[in-house]
mmCIF file of C-alpha atoms in Angstrom:
data_model
loop_
_atom_site.group_PDB
_atom_site.id
_atom_site.type_symbol
_atom_site.label_atom_id
_atom_site.label_comp_id
_atom_site.label_asym_id
_atom_site.label_seq_id
_atom_site.Cartn_x
_atom_site.Cartn_y
_atom_site.Cartn_z
ATOM 1 C CA UNK M 132 104.124 168.262 90.800
ATOM 2 C CA UNK M 133 107.355 169.274 88.629
ATOM 3 C CA UNK M 134 107.442 167.841 85.238
ATOM 4 C CA UNK M 135 110.458 167.114 83.005
ATOM 5 C CA UNK M 136 109.497 164.724 80.982
ATOM 6 C CA UNK M 137 105.918 162.870 82.479
ATOM 7 C CA UNK M 138 104.604 159.956 80.989
ATOM 8 C CA UNK M 139 101.119 159.101 80.080
ATOM 9 C CA UNK M 140 98.894 155.907 79.724
ATOM 10 C CA UNK M 141 96.720 154.268 77.067
ATOM 11 C CA UNK M 142 94.230 151.734 78.683
ATOM 12 C CA UNK M 143 91.472 150.400 76.210
ATOM 13 C CA UNK M 144 89.473 147.983 78.201
ATOM 14 C CA UNK M 145 87.216 144.991 76.820
ATOM 15 C CA UNK M 146 84.044 143.175 77.080
ATOM 16 C CA UNK M 147 82.166 141.277 75.284
ATOM 17 C CA UNK M 148 78.895 138.561 77.020
ATOM 18 C CA UNK M 149 76.830 137.137 74.790
ATOM 19 C CA UNK M 150 73.881 136.782 76.653
ATOM 20 C CA UNK M 151 70.365 137.629 77.733
ATOM 21 C CA UNK M 152 66.995 138.973 74.787
ATOM 22 C CA UNK M 153 67.079 142.917 73.695
ATOM 23 C CA UNK M 154 65.052 144.621 72.186
ATOM 24 C CA UNK M 155 65.928 146.634 68.604
ATOM 25 C CA UNK M 156 65.485 150.006 67.299
ATOM 26 C CA UNK M 157 64.016 151.462 64.783
ATOM 27 C CA UNK M 158 66.117 154.115 62.079
ATOM 28 C CA UNK M 159 65.353 156.869 60.133
ATOM 29 C CA UNK M 160 66.817 157.458 56.403
ATOM 30 C CA UNK M 161 68.322 161.319 56.234
ATOM 31 C CA UNK M 162 69.895 162.165 53.083
ATOM 32 C CA UNK M 163 71.067 165.652 54.402
ATOM 33 C CA UNK M 164 74.143 167.083 52.612
ATOM 34 C CA UNK M 165 75.249 166.826 55.994
ATOM 35 C CA UNK M 166 74.513 163.419 56.677
ATOM 36 C CA UNK M 167 75.788 162.426 53.473
ATOM 37 C CA UNK M 168 79.374 163.986 54.237
ATOM 38 C CA UNK M 169 79.103 161.955 57.543
ATOM 39 C CA UNK M 170 78.698 158.627 55.977
ATOM 40 C CA UNK M 171 81.703 159.269 53.552
ATOM 41 C CA UNK M 172 83.381 161.036 56.574
ATOM 42 C CA UNK M 173 82.669 157.178 58.109
ATOM 43 C CA UNK M 174 84.080 155.168 55.069
ATOM 44 C CA UNK M 175 87.120 157.062 55.088
ATOM 45 C CA UNK M 176 87.822 155.687 59.249
ATOM 46 C CA UNK M 177 86.374 152.113 58.486
ATOM 47 C CA UNK M 178 88.764 151.564 55.869
ATOM 48 C CA UNK M 179 91.219 152.642 58.047
ATOM 49 C CA UNK M 180 90.947 150.884 60.710
ATOM 50 C CA UNK M 181 90.072 147.736 59.086
ATOM 51 C CA UNK M 182 93.604 148.259 57.771
ATOM 52 C CA UNK M 183 94.795 148.768 60.618
ATOM 53 C CA UNK M 184 92.791 146.155 62.678
ATOM 54 C CA UNK M 185 94.780 142.870 60.131
ATOM 55 C CA UNK M 186 97.862 144.333 61.165
ATOM 56 C CA UNK M 187 97.201 144.431 64.668
ATOM 57 C CA UNK M 188 95.855 141.159 64.577
ATOM 58 C CA UNK M 189 98.626 139.368 62.999
ATOM 59 C CA UNK M 190 101.143 141.083 65.792
ATOM 60 C CA UNK M 191 99.657 140.407 68.410
ATOM 61 C CA UNK M 192 98.909 136.875 67.331
ATOM 62 C CA UNK M 193 102.555 136.379 66.555
ATOM 63 C CA UNK M 194 104.289 133.612 67.990
ATOM 64 C CA UNK M 195 101.338 134.017 70.679
ATOM 65 C CA UNK M 196 100.518 130.483 72.392
ATOM 66 C CA UNK M 197 97.755 130.787 73.979
ATOM 67 C CA UNK M 198 93.986 131.543 73.888
ATOM 68 C CA UNK M 199 93.700 135.347 71.997
ATOM 69 C CA UNK M 200 91.083 138.403 72.671
ATOM 70 C CA UNK M 201 92.293 141.706 71.441
ATOM 71 C CA UNK M 202 89.786 144.345 69.953
ATOM 72 C CA UNK M 203 91.404 146.459 66.940
ATOM 73 C CA UNK M 204 88.577 148.912 67.231
ATOM 74 C CA UNK M 205 89.424 149.839 70.854
ATOM 75 C CA UNK M 206 93.109 150.154 69.970
ATOM 76 C CA UNK M 207 92.521 152.424 66.756
ATOM 77 C CA UNK M 208 90.117 154.979 68.908
ATOM 78 C CA UNK M 209 92.614 155.180 72.026
ATOM 79 C CA UNK M 210 95.431 155.796 69.471
ATOM 80 C CA UNK M 211 93.666 158.085 67.110
ATOM 81 C CA UNK M 212 92.605 159.733 70.012
ATOM 82 C CA UNK M 213 95.913 160.459 70.761
ATOM 83 C CA UNK M 214 97.656 160.879 67.591
ATOM 84 C CA UNK M 215 95.488 164.222 67.273
ATOM 85 C CA UNK M 216 97.377 165.476 69.995
ATOM 86 C CA UNK M 217 100.826 164.246 68.344
ATOM 87 C CA UNK M 218 103.157 166.308 65.822
ATOM 88 C CA UNK M 219 105.870 166.122 64.763
ATOM 89 C CA UNK M 220 107.243 162.676 63.485
ATOM 90 C CA UNK M 221 105.248 160.969 66.255
ATOM 91 C CA UNK M 222 101.954 162.256 64.720
ATOM 92 C CA UNK M 223 103.027 160.910 61.214
ATOM 93 C CA UNK M 224 104.351 157.383 62.128
ATOM 94 C CA UNK M 225 100.545 157.681 64.310
ATOM 95 C CA UNK M 226 99.431 158.904 61.648
ATOM 96 C CA UNK M 227 100.589 156.125 59.032
ATOM 97 C CA UNK M 228 100.638 153.597 61.491
ATOM 98 C CA UNK M 229 97.054 153.751 61.667
ATOM 99 C CA UNK M 230 95.729 154.300 58.352
ATOM 100 C CA UNK M 231 94.280 157.749 59.351
ATOM 101 C CA UNK M 232 92.122 160.024 56.530
ATOM 102 C CA UNK M 233 94.818 162.989 54.936
ATOM 103 C CA UNK M 234 92.311 165.495 55.658
ATOM 104 C CA UNK M 235 92.754 165.563 59.566
ATOM 105 C CA UNK M 236 88.656 166.898 59.341
ATOM 106 C CA UNK M 237 87.454 164.584 57.678
ATOM 107 C CA UNK M 238 89.234 162.133 59.998
ATOM 108 C CA UNK M 239 87.687 164.342 63.204
ATOM 109 C CA UNK M 240 83.962 163.733 61.422
ATOM 110 C CA UNK M 241 84.302 160.420 60.626
ATOM 111 C CA UNK M 242 85.084 159.075 64.245
ATOM 112 C CA UNK M 243 82.142 161.411 65.468
ATOM 113 C CA UNK M 244 79.639 159.172 63.299
ATOM 114 C CA UNK M 245 81.352 156.654 64.197
ATOM 115 C CA UNK M 246 81.339 156.989 67.788
ATOM 116 C CA UNK M 247 77.549 157.902 67.692
ATOM 117 C CA UNK M 248 76.571 155.045 65.400
ATOM 118 C CA UNK M 249 77.766 152.860 67.630
ATOM 119 C CA UNK M 250 76.733 154.158 70.619
ATOM 120 C CA UNK M 251 73.454 153.854 68.676
ATOM 121 C CA UNK M 252 72.480 150.145 68.101
ATOM 122 C CA UNK M 253 70.098 148.457 70.578
ATOM 123 C CA UNK M 254 69.461 145.343 68.507
ATOM 124 C CA UNK M 255 72.502 144.030 70.995
ATOM 125 C CA UNK M 256 74.233 145.606 73.867
ATOM 126 C CA UNK M 257 77.608 147.458 72.455
ATOM 127 C CA UNK M 258 78.949 151.306 74.195
ATOM 128 C CA UNK M 259 81.999 152.373 73.511
ATOM 129 C CA UNK M 260 83.755 154.632 76.449
ATOM 130 C CA UNK M 261 86.784 157.060 76.283
ATOM 131 C CA UNK M 262 88.215 158.719 79.099
ATOM 132 C CA UNK M 263 90.970 160.461 79.960
ATOM 133 C CA UNK M 264 92.395 161.233 83.752
ATOM 134 C CA UNK M 265 94.558 164.472 84.072
ATOM 135 C CA UNK M 266 97.015 164.812 86.689
ATOM 136 C CA UNK M 267 95.898 168.419 88.369
ATOM 137 C CA UNK M 268 98.892 169.622 88.023
ATOM 138 C CA UNK M 269 99.183 169.757 84.052
ATOM 139 C CA UNK M 270 97.428 171.396 81.838
ATOM 140 C CA UNK M 271 96.364 170.421 78.592
ATOM 141 C CA UNK M 272 95.471 172.674 75.617
ATOM 142 C CA UNK M 273 92.190 173.474 74.629
ATOM 143 C CA UNK M 274 91.881 172.348 71.584
ATOM 144 C CA UNK M 275 92.898 168.715 72.748
ATOM 145 C CA UNK M 276 89.804 168.442 75.179
ATOM 146 C CA UNK M 277 87.208 169.819 71.943
ATOM 147 C CA UNK M 278 88.789 167.456 70.337
ATOM 148 C CA UNK M 279 88.255 164.658 71.914
ATOM 149 C CA UNK M 280 85.355 165.509 73.734
ATOM 150 C CA UNK M 281 83.188 166.826 70.624
ATOM 151 C CA UNK M 282 84.431 163.495 68.227
ATOM 152 C CA UNK M 283 85.548 160.850 70.525
ATOM 153 C CA UNK M 284 82.999 161.165 73.518
ATOM 154 C CA UNK M 285 85.769 161.720 75.799
ATOM 155 C CA UNK M 286 85.117 162.637 79.124
ATOM 156 C CA UNK M 287 87.846 164.197 81.504
ATOM 157 C CA UNK M 288 88.353 164.305 85.090
ATOM 158 C CA UNK M 289 91.519 165.410 87.406
ATOM 159 C CA UNK M 290 93.235 163.363 90.060
ATOM 160 C CA UNK M 291 96.171 163.015 91.797
ATOM 161 C CA UNK M 292 98.926 160.534 90.425
ATOM 162 C CA UNK M 293 100.863 161.232 93.598
ATOM 163 C CA UNK M 294 97.852 158.812 95.707
ATOM 164 C CA UNK M 295 98.259 156.438 93.040
ATOM 165 C CA UNK M 296 96.422 153.791 95.384
ATOM 166 C CA UNK M 297 93.536 156.417 95.239
ATOM 167 C CA UNK M 298 93.725 157.518 91.464
ATOM 168 C CA UNK M 299 94.327 153.600 90.557
ATOM 169 C CA UNK M 300 91.181 152.625 92.270
ATOM 170 C CA UNK M 301 89.028 155.673 90.321
ATOM 171 C CA UNK M 302 90.045 154.575 87.038
ATOM 172 C CA UNK M 303 89.418 151.191 87.931
ATOM 173 C CA UNK M 304 86.260 152.082 88.745
ATOM 174 C CA UNK M 305 85.446 154.113 86.127
ATOM 175 C CA UNK M 306 86.055 150.620 83.726
ATOM 176 C CA UNK M 307 84.018 147.973 85.757
ATOM 177 C CA UNK M 308 81.269 151.038 85.013
ATOM 178 C CA UNK M 309 81.312 150.611 81.551
ATOM 179 C CA UNK M 310 82.270 147.146 81.846
ATOM 180 C CA UNK M 311 79.311 145.849 83.713
ATOM 181 C CA UNK M 312 82.272 144.289 86.624
ATOM 182 C CA UNK M 313 83.365 142.021 84.235
ATOM 183 C CA UNK M 314 86.695 144.179 84.015
ATOM 184 C CA UNK M 315 88.949 144.676 87.014
ATOM 185 C CA UNK M 316 92.353 145.925 88.286
ATOM 186 C CA UNK M 317 93.250 147.011 85.172
ATOM 187 C CA UNK M 318 95.670 149.933 86.608
ATOM 188 C CA UNK M 319 98.399 149.055 89.210
ATOM 189 C CA UNK M 320 99.034 152.082 91.882
ATOM 190 C CA UNK M 321 102.608 151.042 90.383
ATOM 191 C CA UNK M 322 101.821 152.231 86.844
ATOM 192 C CA UNK M 323 100.740 155.347 87.892
ATOM 193 C CA UNK M 324 103.946 156.471 89.007
ATOM 194 C CA UNK M 325 105.381 159.790 87.847
ATOM 195 C CA UNK M 326 102.118 159.522 85.408
ATOM 196 C CA UNK M 327 100.242 162.158 84.260
ATOM 197 C CA UNK M 328 98.265 161.557 82.087
ATOM 198 C CA UNK M 329 95.779 158.593 81.333
ATOM 199 C CA UNK M 330 93.269 158.383 78.507
ATOM 200 C CA UNK M 331 90.894 154.491 78.142
ATOM 201 C CA UNK M 332 88.764 153.654 76.224
ATOM 202 C CA UNK M 333 86.632 150.863 77.053
ATOM 203 C CA UNK M 334 84.111 148.810 74.814
ATOM 204 C CA UNK M 335 80.980 146.120 75.937
ATOM 205 C CA UNK M 336 79.340 144.252 74.007
ATOM 206 C CA UNK M 337 75.971 141.943 75.062
ATOM 207 C CA UNK M 338 73.979 139.853 71.857
ATOM 208 C CA UNK M 339 72.416 136.924 71.811
ATOM 209 C CA UNK M 340 72.108 134.923 68.686
ATOM 210 C CA UNK M 341 69.470 135.211 65.741
ATOM 211 C CA UNK M 342 68.940 131.238 66.310
ATOM 212 C CA UNK M 343 70.321 129.880 69.607
ATOM 213 C CA UNK M 344 71.903 126.621 70.284
ATOM 214 C CA UNK M 345 70.007 124.082 72.330
ATOM 215 C CA UNK M 346 72.125 123.427 75.570
ATOM 216 C CA UNK M 347 70.469 120.153 75.302
ATOM 217 C CA UNK M 348 72.293 119.273 72.043
ATOM 218 C CA UNK M 349 76.049 120.402 73.229
ATOM 219 C CA UNK M 350 77.944 117.384 74.411
ATOM 220 C CA UNK M 351 81.617 116.426 74.433
ATOM 221 C CA UNK M 352 83.599 116.668 71.095
ATOM 222 C CA UNK M 353 86.732 115.689 69.785
ATOM 223 C CA UNK M 354 89.294 118.872 69.697
ATOM 224 C CA UNK M 355 91.983 118.875 68.123
ATOM 225 C CA UNK M 356 94.756 120.812 69.755
ATOM 226 C CA UNK M 357 97.533 119.675 66.347
ATOM 227 C CA UNK M 358 98.192 116.967 64.646
ATOM 228 C CA UNK M 359 99.302 114.675 67.251
ATOM 229 C CA UNK M 360 97.053 116.006 70.651
ATOM 230 C CA UNK M 361 92.998 115.856 71.119
ATOM 231 C CA UNK M 362 90.920 116.234 74.214
ATOM 232 C CA UNK M 363 87.204 116.508 74.135
ATOM 233 C CA UNK M 364 85.519 120.002 74.965
ATOM 234 C CA UNK M 365 81.787 121.692 74.917
ATOM 235 C CA UNK M 366 79.873 121.881 71.354
ATOM 236 C CA UNK M 367 77.156 123.209 70.603
ATOM 237 C CA UNK M 368 75.050 121.893 67.554
ATOM 238 C CA UNK M 369 72.521 123.515 65.118
ATOM 239 C CA UNK M 370 71.538 123.168 62.007
ATOM 240 C CA UNK M 371 70.575 126.320 60.949
ATOM 241 C CA UNK M 372 70.869 128.142 56.608
ATOM 242 C CA UNK M 373 74.060 130.390 57.096
ATOM 243 C CA UNK M 374 76.082 132.174 55.255
ATOM 244 C CA UNK M 375 79.054 130.187 54.073
ATOM 245 C CA UNK M 376 81.795 130.193 51.761
ATOM 246 C CA UNK M 377 85.581 128.877 51.082
ATOM 247 C CA UNK M 378 88.390 130.643 51.629
ATOM 248 C CA UNK M 379 91.215 129.633 48.935
ATOM 249 C CA UNK M 380 93.675 131.709 49.560
ATOM 250 C CA UNK M 381 93.433 131.159 53.033
ATOM 251 C CA UNK M 382 93.305 128.129 52.408
ATOM 252 C CA UNK M 383 90.310 127.752 55.236
ATOM 253 C CA UNK M 384 86.391 128.121 55.237
ATOM 254 C CA UNK M 385 84.126 130.901 56.797
ATOM 255 C CA UNK M 386 81.312 130.416 58.637
ATOM 256 C CA UNK M 387 78.561 133.980 59.482
ATOM 257 C CA UNK M 388 76.152 133.610 62.837
ATOM 258 C CA UNK M 389 74.338 136.875 62.791
ATOM 259 C CA UNK M 390 73.391 138.158 66.486
ATOM 260 C CA UNK M 391 69.808 139.260 66.580
ATOM 261 C CA UNK M 392 68.041 142.152 64.817
ATOM 262 C CA UNK M 393 64.692 143.272 63.192
ATOM 263 C CA UNK M 394 66.554 145.777 61.630
ATOM 264 C CA UNK M 395 69.933 145.583 59.105
ATOM 265 C CA UNK M 396 71.012 149.120 60.156
ATOM 266 C CA UNK M 397 71.595 147.556 63.106
ATOM 267 C CA UNK M 398 73.130 143.976 62.071
ATOM 268 C CA UNK M 399 76.081 142.615 63.784
ATOM 269 C CA UNK M 400 77.810 138.708 63.439
ATOM 270 C CA UNK M 401 80.657 136.896 64.515
ATOM 271 C CA UNK M 402 82.750 134.962 61.509
ATOM 272 C CA UNK M 403 84.392 132.315 62.369
ATOM 273 C CA UNK M 404 87.109 130.664 60.016
ATOM 274 C CA UNK M 405 88.223 127.600 60.218
ATOM 275 C CA UNK M 406 91.807 126.130 58.424
ATOM 276 C CA UNK M 407 91.333 123.230 56.416
ATOM 277 C CA UNK M 408 94.047 121.683 57.439
ATOM 278 C CA UNK M 409 94.075 120.973 61.090
ATOM 279 C CA UNK M 410 98.008 122.649 61.493
ATOM 280 C CA UNK M 411 95.734 125.158 59.502
ATOM 281 C CA UNK M 412 95.867 128.411 61.450
ATOM 282 C CA UNK M 413 99.201 130.396 60.792
ATOM 283 C CA UNK M 414 98.762 130.674 56.982
ATOM 284 C CA UNK M 415 94.971 131.754 57.548
ATOM 285 C CA UNK M 416 96.631 134.571 60.004
ATOM 286 C CA UNK M 417 99.357 135.033 57.727
ATOM 287 C CA UNK M 418 96.954 136.111 54.651
ATOM 288 C CA UNK M 419 94.228 138.256 56.967
ATOM 289 C CA UNK M 420 94.199 141.027 55.310
ATOM 290 C CA UNK M 421 93.077 139.734 52.374
ATOM 291 C CA UNK M 422 89.792 139.304 53.978
ATOM 292 C CA UNK M 423 87.056 141.750 52.928
ATOM 293 C CA UNK M 424 84.733 141.824 56.134
ATOM 294 C CA UNK M 425 81.551 143.460 53.939
ATOM 295 C CA UNK M 426 82.386 141.506 50.783
ATOM 296 C CA UNK M 427 81.437 138.956 52.784
ATOM 297 C CA UNK M 428 78.860 140.189 54.716
ATOM 298 C CA UNK M 429 76.900 141.761 51.002
ATOM 299 C CA UNK M 430 77.794 138.074 49.399
ATOM 300 C CA UNK M 431 75.235 136.383 51.811
ATOM 301 C CA UNK M 432 75.629 132.585 50.356
ATOM 302 C CA UNK M 433 73.193 130.905 52.523
ATOM 303 C CA UNK M 434 74.033 127.374 53.035
ATOM 304 C CA UNK M 435 72.209 124.553 55.134
ATOM 305 C CA UNK M 436 74.576 123.002 57.293
ATOM 306 C CA UNK M 437 74.908 121.274 60.321
ATOM 307 C CA UNK M 438 77.138 122.719 61.875
ATOM 308 C CA UNK M 439 78.853 121.749 66.003
ATOM 309 C CA UNK M 440 81.277 124.896 67.586
ATOM 310 C CA UNK M 441 83.085 125.116 70.964
ATOM 311 C CA UNK M 442 81.884 126.678 73.360
ATOM 312 C CA UNK M 443 84.535 129.317 74.757
ATOM 313 C CA UNK M 444 85.567 131.788 77.659
ATOM 314 C CA UNK M 445 88.755 134.009 76.829
ATOM 315 C CA UNK M 446 90.336 136.389 79.524
ATOM 316 C CA UNK M 447 93.122 138.177 78.744
ATOM 317 C CA UNK M 448 95.991 141.389 79.685
ATOM 318 C CA UNK M 449 98.117 142.559 76.744
ATOM 319 C CA UNK M 450 100.626 144.847 77.042
ATOM 320 C CA UNK M 451 100.574 146.777 73.527
ATOM 321 C CA UNK M 452 104.032 148.528 73.601
ATOM 322 C CA UNK M 453 106.135 145.969 71.512
ATOM 323 C CA UNK M 454 103.547 145.110 69.267
ATOM 324 C CA UNK M 455 102.985 148.940 68.022
ATOM 325 C CA UNK M 456 106.281 149.390 67.904
ATOM 326 C CA UNK M 457 106.782 146.588 65.350
ATOM 327 C CA UNK M 458 104.097 148.932 63.640
ATOM 328 C CA UNK M 459 106.232 151.440 63.342
ATOM 329 C CA UNK M 460 104.867 153.971 66.049
ATOM 330 C CA UNK M 461 108.580 153.971 67.894
ATOM 331 C CA UNK M 462 108.647 157.682 69.060
ATOM 332 C CA UNK M 463 105.744 158.226 70.793
ATOM 333 C CA UNK M 464 107.258 155.794 73.053
ATOM 334 C CA UNK M 465 111.162 157.537 73.467
ATOM 335 C CA UNK M 466 111.546 160.440 71.597
ATOM 336 C CA UNK M 467 107.852 161.651 71.400
ATOM 337 C CA UNK M 468 106.200 164.663 70.599
ATOM 338 C CA UNK M 469 103.077 165.906 72.052
ATOM 339 C CA UNK M 470 102.579 169.738 72.182
ATOM 340 C CA UNK M 471 99.126 170.008 70.607
ATOM 341 C CA UNK M 472 98.561 167.994 74.227
ATOM 342 C CA UNK M 473 100.710 170.080 76.773
ATOM 343 C CA UNK M 474 103.251 172.345 76.417
ATOM 344 C CA UNK M 475 105.115 169.801 79.621
ATOM 345 C CA UNK M 476 106.934 167.220 77.705
ATOM 346 C CA UNK M 477 104.812 163.897 77.812
ATOM 347 C CA UNK M 478 105.252 160.371 76.692
ATOM 348 C CA UNK M 479 103.677 157.242 76.371
ATOM 349 C CA UNK M 480 104.507 154.202 79.183
ATOM 350 C CA UNK M 481 102.782 151.784 78.658
ATOM 351 C CA UNK M 482 99.454 150.273 76.311
ATOM 352 C CA UNK M 483 97.127 147.738 78.491
ATOM 353 C CA UNK M 484 94.543 146.252 76.479
ATOM 354 C CA UNK M 485 92.325 143.843 78.992
ATOM 355 C CA UNK M 486 89.550 141.865 77.321
ATOM 356 C CA UNK M 487 87.018 138.899 77.840
ATOM 357 C CA UNK M 488 84.436 137.169 75.592
ATOM 358 C CA UNK M 489 82.346 134.193 76.397
ATOM 359 C CA UNK M 490 80.843 132.318 73.885
ATOM 360 C CA UNK M 491 78.156 130.057 74.690
ATOM 361 C CA UNK M 492 74.241 128.849 73.948
ATOM 362 C CA UNK M 493 72.618 132.325 73.674
ATOM 363 C CA UNK M 494 75.022 134.591 72.286
ATOM 364 C CA UNK M 495 77.437 133.836 69.568
ATOM 365 C CA UNK M 496 78.640 135.523 66.939
ATOM 366 C CA UNK M 497 79.288 134.187 63.299
ATOM 367 C CA UNK M 498 82.683 133.958 62.029
ATOM 368 C CA UNK M 499 83.513 135.689 58.262
ATOM 369 C CA UNK M 500 86.399 135.367 55.987
ATOM 370 C CA UNK M 501 87.338 137.577 52.247
ATOM 371 C CA UNK M 502 87.390 134.799 49.605
ATOM 372 C CA UNK M 503 85.580 133.313 46.561
ATOM 373 C CA UNK M 504 82.984 131.002 47.578
ATOM 374 C CA UNK M 505 81.854 128.586 45.164
ATOM 375 C CA UNK M 506 78.296 126.689 46.134
ATOM 376 C CA UNK M 507 76.650 124.217 43.810
ATOM 377 C CA UNK M 508 72.906 124.937 43.526
ATOM 378 C CA UNK M 509 70.288 121.659 43.557
ATOM 379 C CA UNK M 510 66.900 121.675 41.998
ATOM 380 C CA UNK M 511 64.733 123.136 44.685
ATOM 381 C CA UNK M 512 63.044 120.348 44.379
ATOM 382 C CA UNK M 513 65.203 117.848 46.758
ATOM 383 C CA UNK M 514 66.237 118.885 49.749
ATOM 384 C CA UNK M 515 69.651 118.058 50.414
ATOM 385 C CA UNK M 516 71.171 116.648 52.675
ATOM 386 C CA UNK M 517 73.176 119.720 55.577
ATOM 387 C CA UNK M 518 76.685 120.626 55.247
ATOM 388 C CA UNK M 519 78.356 118.771 58.165
ATOM 389 C CA UNK M 520 80.760 121.629 59.673
ATOM 390 C CA UNK M 521 83.410 121.178 62.984
ATOM 391 C CA UNK M 522 84.921 124.215 64.293
ATOM 392 C CA UNK M 523 86.824 121.326 65.760
ATOM 393 C CA UNK M 524 90.812 122.938 65.469
ATOM 394 C CA UNK M 525 92.375 126.356 66.198
ATOM 395 C CA UNK M 526 90.613 129.256 64.356
ATOM 396 C CA UNK M 527 90.064 132.482 64.322
ATOM 397 C CA UNK M 528 86.886 134.471 65.118
ATOM 398 C CA UNK M 529 85.587 137.992 64.267
ATOM 399 C CA UNK M 530 83.030 140.210 65.031
ATOM 400 C CA UNK M 531 81.795 142.535 62.482
ATOM 401 C CA UNK M 532 79.707 145.671 62.774
ATOM 402 C CA UNK M 533 78.221 145.968 59.342
ATOM 403 C CA UNK M 534 76.457 149.567 59.056
ATOM 404 C CA UNK M 535 79.866 151.085 60.082
ATOM 405 C CA UNK M 536 82.195 148.334 58.163
ATOM 406 C CA UNK M 537 83.465 147.717 61.300
ATOM 407 C CA UNK M 538 85.489 144.762 63.173
ATOM 408 C CA UNK M 539 84.836 145.238 66.355
ATOM 409 C CA UNK M 540 86.641 142.192 67.700
ATOM 410 C CA UNK M 541 89.156 139.802 66.996
ATOM 411 C CA UNK M 542 90.863 136.773 67.450
ATOM 412 C CA UNK M 543 91.449 132.745 67.687
ATOM 413 C CA UNK M 544 91.160 129.829 69.807
ATOM 414 C CA UNK M 545 94.288 127.288 69.651
ATOM 415 C CA UNK M 546 92.696 125.003 72.182
ATOM 416 C CA UNK M 547 90.361 124.454 75.052
ATOM 417 C CA UNK M 548 89.966 123.344 78.493
ATOM 418 C CA UNK M 549 89.096 119.070 78.877
#
């Protein structure tokens, strides 16, 4: 293959499925100097990724008139892996937009710790996997392969991209395997015309609520698409003590639904952010960066709630090229310098994200948001009536892993099938 300016493709595959009973694992405390360095590096990387997450969600949801599921973590991981093969202005744009640590070594150590920590979680099924598919005619630099293998846990496979049918099938088979056959046909044969490299990140999640919803309590209830349009949807309900609070800057409330876990170090939950106004989603989205999920999780303001929450299932495919350009990563597509990957001139042709989520009575997460929480304290001798909370309007959700302070998935629901 005669390379002049070749392209590579970034593919992000996300699968979230909530069901089933899963084991938990014990953890050991390690206060060795190297472990403390890893903790600091992980904190630095997760802080940057959370800043990227807020901007990424805002851009992906901008002017979107449909339900959304995306993974800021997955996008951040595969783009960060790519950034470590960039140089010059391409690298600077990517590092700035991704909020990567200034110290390259700290960043690499942080990503290594992040992948190792998330892939060791056992109270829920959570796995992140990277793979680099390289044209058999492209010479990739050893340093890039070493960095991606050690810090991003990425494997490498050589493919003959001239046979686009066979190559796309091999990539899609890997994606299906890593997502338990939930995500299929991510790459089309035409995507691989003139391709030199495909970088893939897959995320799979499967969890069970700490307190499941009783299916016999699920019923039809009104959901407000806007102030003038409603229809009935399947609404789950339960009475439970949940982390709850007000988010004044978003004019919204949050509630956090935990997944089953016997160990705080494996704590994973879903935050639901529900606007106070039926048409209030846009204001919440515009202020999403003001949410500190760690602060909300750590406050642990437990409230007796009678919760009504809809079941939902979403599948989406997004071309992230326009989103990333708006975030400041422009050169990677047009005037790219990926000389740390190969001496062959390369540019990014596509960034594809395909995602799936299902939330039902067995598995779901509780939503969280940043804000001052005002709780009314009552006498211990009185059992107050529970707060009634109905998620009956467009809302935001986020799946959060507390030990790494990572926003695994984020999205919103605008409407649901009747």
